[in-house]
Amino acid sequence: MTDQLTKIGTWLFPLSFLLYVELHFGNADMGAAFVPAWIPFPLFWDYFTGVCILAFIISCLIGKYDKLATLLMALYVFLMIFLVHIPRAADKNDMLNIFRNIMIVGALLVYARFAAKDKRIVN
């Protein structure tokens, strides 16, 4: 029974990232505002990120390249901590986003280690 219950997590976890896809496509100007000023074409990066997150979700759901996709997603979230949230922490009290993203990176790494179906990348 617990095995069946925990298998639901392999679907719920990647599907929870759909919120971020909606945020990137549904309100692109807000997402582009998070792109640091020194990086050109913020709207492009907002849409590109949305596409990458969607590719991560699909990869996890179908089990193809899901470990690679999860590791790349962890790298992206880790970079967001340093490129976006730490610089904004002093001005905009962004500490909550820093700690939330640390938790997400941890969860992504656990997913890659224990839930990913693709075994091409060795643990």
mmCIF file of C-alpha atoms in Angstrom:
data_model
loop_
_atom_site.group_PDB
_atom_site.id
_atom_site.type_symbol
_atom_site.label_atom_id
_atom_site.label_comp_id
_atom_site.label_asym_id
_atom_site.label_seq_id
_atom_site.Cartn_x
_atom_site.Cartn_y
_atom_site.Cartn_z
ATOM 1 C CA MET A 1 0.000 0.000 0.000
ATOM 2 C CA THR A 2 2.743 2.493 0.905
ATOM 3 C CA ASP A 3 4.634 1.643 -2.295
ATOM 4 C CA GLN A 4 1.581 2.533 -4.375
ATOM 5 C CA LEU A 5 1.081 5.707 -2.387
ATOM 6 C CA THR A 6 4.674 6.859 -2.771
ATOM 7 C CA LYS A 7 4.601 6.170 -6.533
ATOM 8 C CA ILE A 8 2.080 8.991 -6.790
ATOM 9 C CA GLY A 9 4.956 11.317 -5.864
ATOM 10 C CA THR A 10 6.761 10.486 -9.092
ATOM 11 C CA TRP A 11 3.821 12.142 -10.883
ATOM 12 C CA LEU A 12 2.935 14.862 -8.390
ATOM 13 C CA PHE A 13 6.459 16.222 -8.049
ATOM 14 C CA PRO A 14 7.093 17.065 -11.716
ATOM 15 C CA LEU A 15 3.477 18.166 -12.232
ATOM 16 C CA SER A 16 3.874 20.695 -9.413
ATOM 17 C CA PHE A 17 6.253 22.608 -11.696
ATOM 18 C CA LEU A 18 3.332 23.384 -14.036
ATOM 19 C CA LEU A 19 2.727 26.448 -11.874
ATOM 20 C CA TYR A 20 6.090 27.820 -13.019
ATOM 21 C CA VAL A 21 5.271 27.097 -16.670
ATOM 22 C CA GLU A 22 2.057 29.077 -16.277
ATOM 23 C CA LEU A 23 3.906 31.931 -14.577
ATOM 24 C CA HIS A 24 6.470 32.109 -17.398
ATOM 25 C CA PHE A 25 3.909 32.053 -20.206
ATOM 26 C CA GLY A 26 0.877 33.599 -18.512
ATOM 27 C CA ASN A 27 2.645 36.690 -17.183
ATOM 28 C CA ALA A 28 5.834 36.944 -19.200
ATOM 29 C CA ASP A 29 6.514 40.557 -18.237
ATOM 30 C CA MET A 30 6.627 39.634 -14.564
ATOM 31 C CA GLY A 31 8.965 36.702 -15.262
ATOM 32 C CA ALA A 32 11.182 38.893 -17.443
ATOM 33 C CA ALA A 33 11.474 41.359 -14.549
ATOM 34 C CA PHE A 34 13.387 38.673 -12.599
ATOM 35 C CA VAL A 35 16.105 38.508 -15.266
ATOM 36 C CA PRO A 36 19.109 40.525 -14.029
ATOM 37 C CA ALA A 37 19.604 43.820 -15.886
ATOM 38 C CA TRP A 38 23.041 42.776 -17.180
ATOM 39 C CA ILE A 39 21.531 39.843 -19.126
ATOM 40 C CA PRO A 40 20.081 40.977 -22.488
ATOM 41 C CA PHE A 41 16.693 39.949 -23.904
ATOM 42 C CA PRO A 42 14.794 39.266 -20.657
ATOM 43 C CA LEU A 43 11.577 38.276 -22.427
ATOM 44 C CA PHE A 44 13.439 35.649 -24.441
ATOM 45 C CA TRP A 45 14.918 34.161 -21.245
ATOM 46 C CA ASP A 46 11.508 34.093 -19.597
ATOM 47 C CA TYR A 47 9.963 32.092 -22.452
ATOM 48 C CA PHE A 48 13.063 29.903 -22.847
ATOM 49 C CA THR A 49 12.931 29.027 -19.158
ATOM 50 C CA GLY A 50 9.238 28.164 -19.454
ATOM 51 C CA VAL A 51 9.997 25.802 -22.349
ATOM 52 C CA CYS A 52 12.840 24.167 -20.390
ATOM 53 C CA ILE A 53 10.626 23.627 -17.340
ATOM 54 C CA LEU A 54 7.947 22.100 -19.572
ATOM 55 C CA ALA A 55 10.561 19.803 -21.141
ATOM 56 C CA PHE A 56 11.625 18.742 -17.622
ATOM 57 C CA ILE A 57 8.025 17.884 -16.710
ATOM 58 C CA ILE A 58 7.435 15.884 -19.895
ATOM 59 C CA SER A 59 10.759 14.080 -19.522
ATOM 60 C CA CYS A 60 9.889 13.015 -15.979
ATOM 61 C CA LEU A 61 6.392 11.884 -16.919
ATOM 62 C CA ILE A 62 7.529 9.721 -19.821
ATOM 63 C CA GLY A 63 10.750 8.536 -18.143
ATOM 64 C CA LYS A 64 13.064 9.480 -21.013
ATOM 65 C CA TYR A 65 16.184 11.420 -20.026
ATOM 66 C CA ASP A 66 14.442 12.203 -16.737
ATOM 67 C CA LYS A 67 17.619 11.993 -14.651
ATOM 68 C CA LEU A 68 19.438 14.413 -16.970
ATOM 69 C CA ALA A 69 16.414 16.727 -17.063
ATOM 70 C CA THR A 70 16.152 16.673 -13.274
ATOM 71 C CA LEU A 71 19.855 17.404 -12.798
ATOM 72 C CA LEU A 72 19.650 20.278 -15.285
ATOM 73 C CA MET A 73 16.569 21.600 -13.502
ATOM 74 C CA ALA A 74 18.463 21.462 -10.187
ATOM 75 C CA LEU A 75 21.324 23.406 -11.793
ATOM 76 C CA TYR A 76 18.865 26.015 -13.113
ATOM 77 C CA VAL A 77 17.219 26.494 -9.709
ATOM 78 C CA PHE A 78 20.640 26.647 -8.026
ATOM 79 C CA LEU A 79 21.718 29.362 -10.478
ATOM 80 C CA MET A 80 18.486 31.252 -9.788
ATOM 81 C CA ILE A 81 19.473 31.421 -6.125
ATOM 82 C CA PHE A 82 22.742 33.177 -6.964
ATOM 83 C CA LEU A 83 21.751 35.198 -10.036
ATOM 84 C CA VAL A 84 18.324 36.408 -8.942
ATOM 85 C CA HIS A 85 17.365 35.834 -5.333
ATOM 86 C CA ILE A 86 20.560 36.586 -3.397
ATOM 87 C CA PRO A 87 21.078 39.945 -5.176
ATOM 88 C CA ARG A 88 17.419 40.824 -4.515
ATOM 89 C CA ALA A 89 17.461 39.649 -0.884
ATOM 90 C CA ALA A 90 18.737 42.934 0.542
ATOM 91 C CA ASP A 91 16.363 45.135 -1.433
ATOM 92 C CA LYS A 92 13.215 43.060 -1.741
ATOM 93 C CA ASN A 93 13.403 40.732 1.264
ATOM 94 C CA ASP A 94 13.759 37.721 -1.047
ATOM 95 C CA MET A 95 14.992 35.350 1.667
ATOM 96 C CA LEU A 96 11.872 33.181 1.386
ATOM 97 C CA ASN A 97 12.655 32.486 -2.279
ATOM 98 C CA ILE A 98 16.243 31.584 -1.401
ATOM 99 C CA PHE A 99 15.186 28.985 1.153
ATOM 100 C CA ARG A 100 12.356 27.673 -1.050
ATOM 101 C CA ASN A 101 14.775 27.194 -3.929
ATOM 102 C CA ILE A 102 17.269 25.396 -1.693
ATOM 103 C CA MET A 103 14.473 22.963 -0.774
ATOM 104 C CA ILE A 104 13.563 22.537 -4.444
ATOM 105 C CA VAL A 105 17.197 21.792 -5.378
ATOM 106 C CA GLY A 106 17.319 19.165 -2.632
ATOM 107 C CA ALA A 107 14.065 17.586 -3.788
ATOM 108 C CA LEU A 108 15.257 17.555 -7.406
ATOM 109 C CA LEU A 109 18.486 15.808 -6.432
ATOM 110 C CA VAL A 110 16.590 13.211 -4.389
ATOM 111 C CA TYR A 111 14.219 12.673 -7.335
ATOM 112 C CA ALA A 112 17.184 12.232 -9.696
ATOM 113 C CA ARG A 113 18.792 9.734 -7.331
ATOM 114 C CA PHE A 114 15.803 7.613 -6.356
ATOM 115 C CA ALA A 115 12.855 8.220 -8.694
ATOM 116 C CA ALA A 116 14.326 8.828 -12.157
ATOM 117 C CA LYS A 117 13.650 5.924 -14.518
ATOM 118 C CA ASP A 118 16.407 6.623 -17.047
ATOM 119 C CA LYS A 119 19.531 4.763 -15.963
ATOM 120 C CA ARG A 120 21.905 6.106 -18.640
ATOM 121 C CA ILE A 121 23.463 8.456 -16.098
ATOM 122 C CA VAL A 122 25.079 6.331 -13.385
ATOM 123 C CA ASN A 123 24.509 7.321 -9.744
#
